[in-house]
mmCIF file of C-alpha atoms in Angstrom:
data_model
loop_
_atom_site.group_PDB
_atom_site.id
_atom_site.type_symbol
_atom_site.label_atom_id
_atom_site.label_comp_id
_atom_site.label_asym_id
_atom_site.label_seq_id
_atom_site.Cartn_x
_atom_site.Cartn_y
_atom_site.Cartn_z
ATOM 1 C CA MET V 10 25.131 218.283 94.812
ATOM 2 C CA ALA V 11 27.500 215.446 94.071
ATOM 3 C CA ILE V 12 27.816 211.712 94.503
ATOM 4 C CA LEU V 13 30.971 211.115 96.524
ATOM 5 C CA GLU V 14 33.277 208.092 96.233
ATOM 6 C CA ILE V 15 32.784 205.637 99.086
ATOM 7 C CA LEU V 16 35.965 204.044 100.420
ATOM 8 C CA HIS V 17 35.953 200.249 100.681
ATOM 9 C CA TYR V 18 37.491 198.004 103.317
ATOM 10 C CA PRO V 19 40.434 197.393 103.767
ATOM 11 C CA ASP V 20 41.308 200.970 102.701
ATOM 12 C CA PRO V 21 43.431 202.317 105.590
ATOM 13 C CA ARG V 22 41.740 205.731 105.403
ATOM 14 C CA LEU V 23 38.678 204.084 106.972
ATOM 15 C CA ARG V 24 40.778 203.730 110.145
ATOM 16 C CA ASN V 25 41.351 207.497 110.471
ATOM 17 C CA GLU V 26 39.685 209.254 113.374
ATOM 18 C CA ALA V 27 37.475 212.163 112.415
ATOM 19 C CA LEU V 28 38.122 215.613 113.853
ATOM 20 C CA PRO V 29 35.396 217.743 115.452
ATOM 21 C CA VAL V 30 33.659 220.279 113.244
ATOM 22 C CA GLU V 31 34.600 223.738 114.506
ATOM 23 C CA GLU V 32 31.862 225.617 112.634
ATOM 24 C CA VAL V 33 28.852 224.546 110.602
ATOM 25 C CA ASP V 34 29.652 226.653 107.543
ATOM 26 C CA LEU V 35 28.773 226.386 103.836
ATOM 27 C CA GLU V 36 31.439 223.707 103.311
ATOM 28 C CA ILE V 37 29.900 221.482 106.001
ATOM 29 C CA LYS V 38 26.365 222.126 104.710
ATOM 30 C CA LYS V 39 27.474 221.093 101.195
ATOM 31 C CA LEU V 40 29.161 218.002 102.645
ATOM 32 C CA VAL V 41 25.913 217.036 104.393
ATOM 33 C CA THR V 42 23.912 217.495 101.176
ATOM 34 C CA ASP V 43 26.429 215.455 99.176
ATOM 35 C CA MET V 44 26.495 212.737 101.844
ATOM 36 C CA PHE V 45 22.694 212.358 101.740
ATOM 37 C CA GLU V 46 22.790 212.154 97.947
ATOM 38 C CA THR V 47 25.600 209.571 98.094
ATOM 39 C CA MET V 48 23.852 207.504 100.781
ATOM 40 C CA TYR V 49 20.540 207.425 98.903
ATOM 41 C CA ASP V 50 22.279 206.597 95.614
ATOM 42 C CA ALA V 51 24.308 203.708 97.123
ATOM 43 C CA PRO V 52 21.623 202.806 98.516
ATOM 44 C CA GLY V 53 22.183 202.855 102.257
ATOM 45 C CA ILE V 54 20.612 203.986 105.527
ATOM 46 C CA GLY V 55 23.663 205.682 107.039
ATOM 47 C CA LEU V 56 26.940 207.254 106.000
ATOM 48 C CA ALA V 57 29.864 208.724 107.914
ATOM 49 C CA SER V 58 32.118 211.398 106.438
ATOM 50 C CA ILE V 59 35.173 209.156 106.949
ATOM 51 C CA GLN V 60 33.629 206.772 104.399
ATOM 52 C CA VAL V 61 33.899 209.507 101.764
ATOM 53 C CA ASN V 62 37.422 210.448 102.897
ATOM 54 C CA VAL V 63 36.435 213.576 104.814
ATOM 55 C CA PRO V 64 37.910 213.377 108.340
ATOM 56 C CA LYS V 65 35.205 215.463 110.052
ATOM 57 C CA ARG V 66 32.708 214.257 112.661
ATOM 58 C CA VAL V 67 29.600 214.188 110.444
ATOM 59 C CA ILE V 68 27.082 211.385 109.896
ATOM 60 C CA VAL V 69 23.802 211.181 108.015
ATOM 61 C CA VAL V 70 21.074 208.621 108.615
ATOM 62 C CA ASP V 71 17.669 207.805 107.147
ATOM 63 C CA ILE V 72 16.215 204.392 107.956
ATOM 64 C CA THR V 73 12.986 204.954 105.990
ATOM 65 C CA GLU V 74 12.484 203.326 102.598
ATOM 66 C CA GLU V 75 10.841 206.510 101.310
ATOM 67 C CA HIS V 76 13.774 208.752 102.378
ATOM 68 C CA GLU V 77 11.419 210.832 104.482
ATOM 69 C CA GLN V 78 13.342 211.136 107.772
ATOM 70 C CA PRO V 79 16.827 212.415 106.949
ATOM 71 C CA LEU V 80 18.865 212.993 110.108
ATOM 72 C CA CYS V 81 22.193 214.787 110.300
ATOM 73 C CA PHE V 82 24.506 214.523 113.306
ATOM 74 C CA ILE V 83 27.539 216.808 113.505
ATOM 75 C CA ASN V 84 29.970 216.052 116.345
ATOM 76 C CA PRO V 85 27.679 213.254 117.600
ATOM 77 C CA GLU V 86 28.202 211.924 121.088
ATOM 78 C CA ILE V 87 26.338 209.054 122.733
ATOM 79 C CA ILE V 88 25.471 210.228 126.233
ATOM 80 C CA SER V 89 23.635 207.111 127.430
ATOM 81 C CA LYS V 90 23.069 203.491 126.401
ATOM 82 C CA ASP V 91 20.561 200.913 127.565
ATOM 83 C CA GLY V 92 19.811 197.298 126.771
ATOM 84 C CA GLU V 93 21.334 195.024 124.159
ATOM 85 C CA GLU V 94 20.376 194.326 120.571
ATOM 86 C CA GLU V 95 21.754 191.791 118.099
ATOM 87 C CA MET V 96 21.241 192.725 114.502
ATOM 88 C CA ASP V 97 22.677 191.778 111.129
ATOM 89 C CA GLU V 98 24.682 194.760 109.912
ATOM 90 C CA GLY V 99 26.005 195.622 106.516
ATOM 91 C CA CYS V 100 28.081 198.593 105.421
ATOM 92 C CA LEU V 101 28.530 200.635 102.269
ATOM 93 C CA SER V 102 32.292 200.329 102.848
ATOM 94 C CA VAL V 103 32.073 196.534 103.152
ATOM 95 C CA PRO V 104 29.731 195.785 100.237
ATOM 96 C CA GLY V 105 27.957 192.455 100.048
ATOM 97 C CA PHE V 106 28.664 191.286 103.597
ATOM 98 C CA TYR V 107 26.342 191.096 106.606
ATOM 99 C CA GLU V 108 27.273 189.922 110.077
ATOM 100 C CA THR V 109 25.508 189.833 113.431
ATOM 101 C CA VAL V 110 26.730 192.564 115.778
ATOM 102 C CA GLN V 111 25.699 193.261 119.356
ATOM 103 C CA ARG V 112 25.059 196.898 120.308
ATOM 104 C CA ALA V 113 22.974 198.925 122.742
ATOM 105 C CA ASP V 114 19.247 198.758 121.984
ATOM 106 C CA LYS V 115 18.516 202.309 123.171
ATOM 107 C CA ILE V 116 20.748 205.351 123.115
ATOM 108 C CA ARG V 117 20.578 209.067 123.771
ATOM 109 C CA VAL V 118 22.725 211.085 121.392
ATOM 110 C CA LYS V 119 23.804 214.724 121.481
ATOM 111 C CA ALA V 120 24.917 216.534 118.312
ATOM 112 C CA LEU V 121 24.591 219.603 116.132
ATOM 113 C CA ASN V 122 22.170 219.620 113.211
ATOM 114 C CA GLU V 123 22.952 220.948 109.725
ATOM 115 C CA LYS V 124 22.057 224.466 110.942
ATOM 116 C CA GLY V 125 24.620 224.246 113.745
ATOM 117 C CA GLU V 126 21.954 223.945 116.459
ATOM 118 C CA GLU V 127 22.612 221.577 119.356
ATOM 119 C CA PHE V 128 20.030 218.874 120.003
ATOM 120 C CA GLU V 129 19.565 215.612 121.864
ATOM 121 C CA MET V 130 17.444 212.673 120.808
ATOM 122 C CA ASP V 131 16.576 209.171 121.910
ATOM 123 C CA ALA V 132 16.859 206.300 119.461
ATOM 124 C CA GLU V 133 16.109 202.600 119.678
ATOM 125 C CA GLY V 134 16.142 199.528 117.497
ATOM 126 C CA LEU V 135 17.409 199.984 113.946
ATOM 127 C CA LEU V 136 17.912 203.748 114.328
ATOM 128 C CA SER V 137 20.001 203.211 117.474
ATOM 129 C CA VAL V 138 22.123 200.547 115.771
ATOM 130 C CA CYS V 139 22.614 202.710 112.683
ATOM 131 C CA ILE V 140 23.753 205.749 114.698
ATOM 132 C CA GLN V 141 26.192 203.616 116.722
ATOM 133 C CA HIS V 142 27.534 202.028 113.519
ATOM 134 C CA GLU V 143 28.162 205.430 111.916
ATOM 135 C CA ILE V 144 29.747 206.921 115.051
ATOM 136 C CA ASP V 145 32.098 203.922 115.090
ATOM 137 C CA HIS V 146 33.259 204.998 111.615
ATOM 138 C CA LEU V 147 34.170 208.424 113.003
ATOM 139 C CA ASP V 148 36.393 206.640 115.530
ATOM 140 C CA GLY V 149 38.098 204.497 112.864
ATOM 141 C CA LYS V 150 36.130 201.380 113.734
ATOM 142 C CA LEU V 151 34.214 199.099 111.345
ATOM 143 C CA PHE V 152 31.526 196.523 112.009
ATOM 144 C CA VAL V 153 33.979 193.810 110.940
ATOM 145 C CA ASP V 154 35.958 194.633 114.106
ATOM 146 C CA TYR V 155 33.131 192.980 116.064
ATOM 147 C CA ILE V 156 33.477 189.632 114.299
ATOM 148 C CA SER V 157 36.097 186.883 114.518
ATOM 149 C CA PRO V 158 39.518 187.450 112.910
ATOM 150 C CA LEU V 159 38.848 184.459 110.648
ATOM 151 C CA LYS V 160 35.648 185.987 109.219
ATOM 152 C CA ARG V 161 37.291 189.421 108.977
ATOM 153 C CA ASN V 162 40.215 187.959 106.979
ATOM 154 C CA ARG V 163 37.836 186.134 104.644
ATOM 155 C CA ILE V 164 35.954 189.377 103.953
ATOM 156 C CA ARG V 165 39.187 191.324 103.461
ATOM 157 C CA LYS V 166 40.567 188.798 100.951
ATOM 158 C CA LYS V 167 37.313 188.686 98.995
ATOM 159 C CA LEU V 168 37.102 192.493 98.756
ATOM 160 C CA GLU V 169 40.779 192.773 97.779
ATOM 161 C CA LYS V 170 40.202 190.195 95.019
ATOM 162 C CA ASP V 171 37.074 192.038 93.818
ATOM 163 C CA SER V 172 38.931 195.376 93.733
ATOM 164 C CA LYS V 173 41.687 193.875 91.558
ATOM 165 C CA LYS V 174 39.074 192.509 89.128
ATOM 166 C CA SER V 175 37.241 195.833 88.938
ATOM 167 C CA GLY V 176 40.400 197.961 88.768
ATOM 168 C CA ARG V 177 39.295 199.879 91.874
ATOM 169 C CA LYS V 178 42.346 201.039 93.763
ATOM 170 C CA VAL V 179 42.855 199.835 97.331
ATOM 171 C CA LEU V 180 45.642 201.526 99.213
#
């Protein structure tokens, strides 16, 4: 198990689109394990493989404070949406910022689990928002894309300034 480096906005690698996983093999299973460890360490409630510079369609989610409901979605696909929800969202790749984003309140998602078995599940509220947020990452989209260009620029400049102070490299 390993803690992976999380890319920070405006790193252009966050805009890459993830490729479908062809086979759930040992490499993917290790990635899933490392992603859970990274997410819990951060701490966060969701993480997409793109955020750790792995361009595969893999997300992990656990919205519980006790880390008791870990969910893995490989090649996730939202097959239905219903209702609307406005929620303040944050992101491990955009640390320290929260903005209100509108998303579907209820979704049905289809994916493979970490064993390579196909499943479908319904999600609503925070879980629904979290899954949609992470799937956006797989498509090269960030929650800051839902806010005004002015706010997005302010966030970008602040994070660029912070990365220079910390010595963290931004491409």
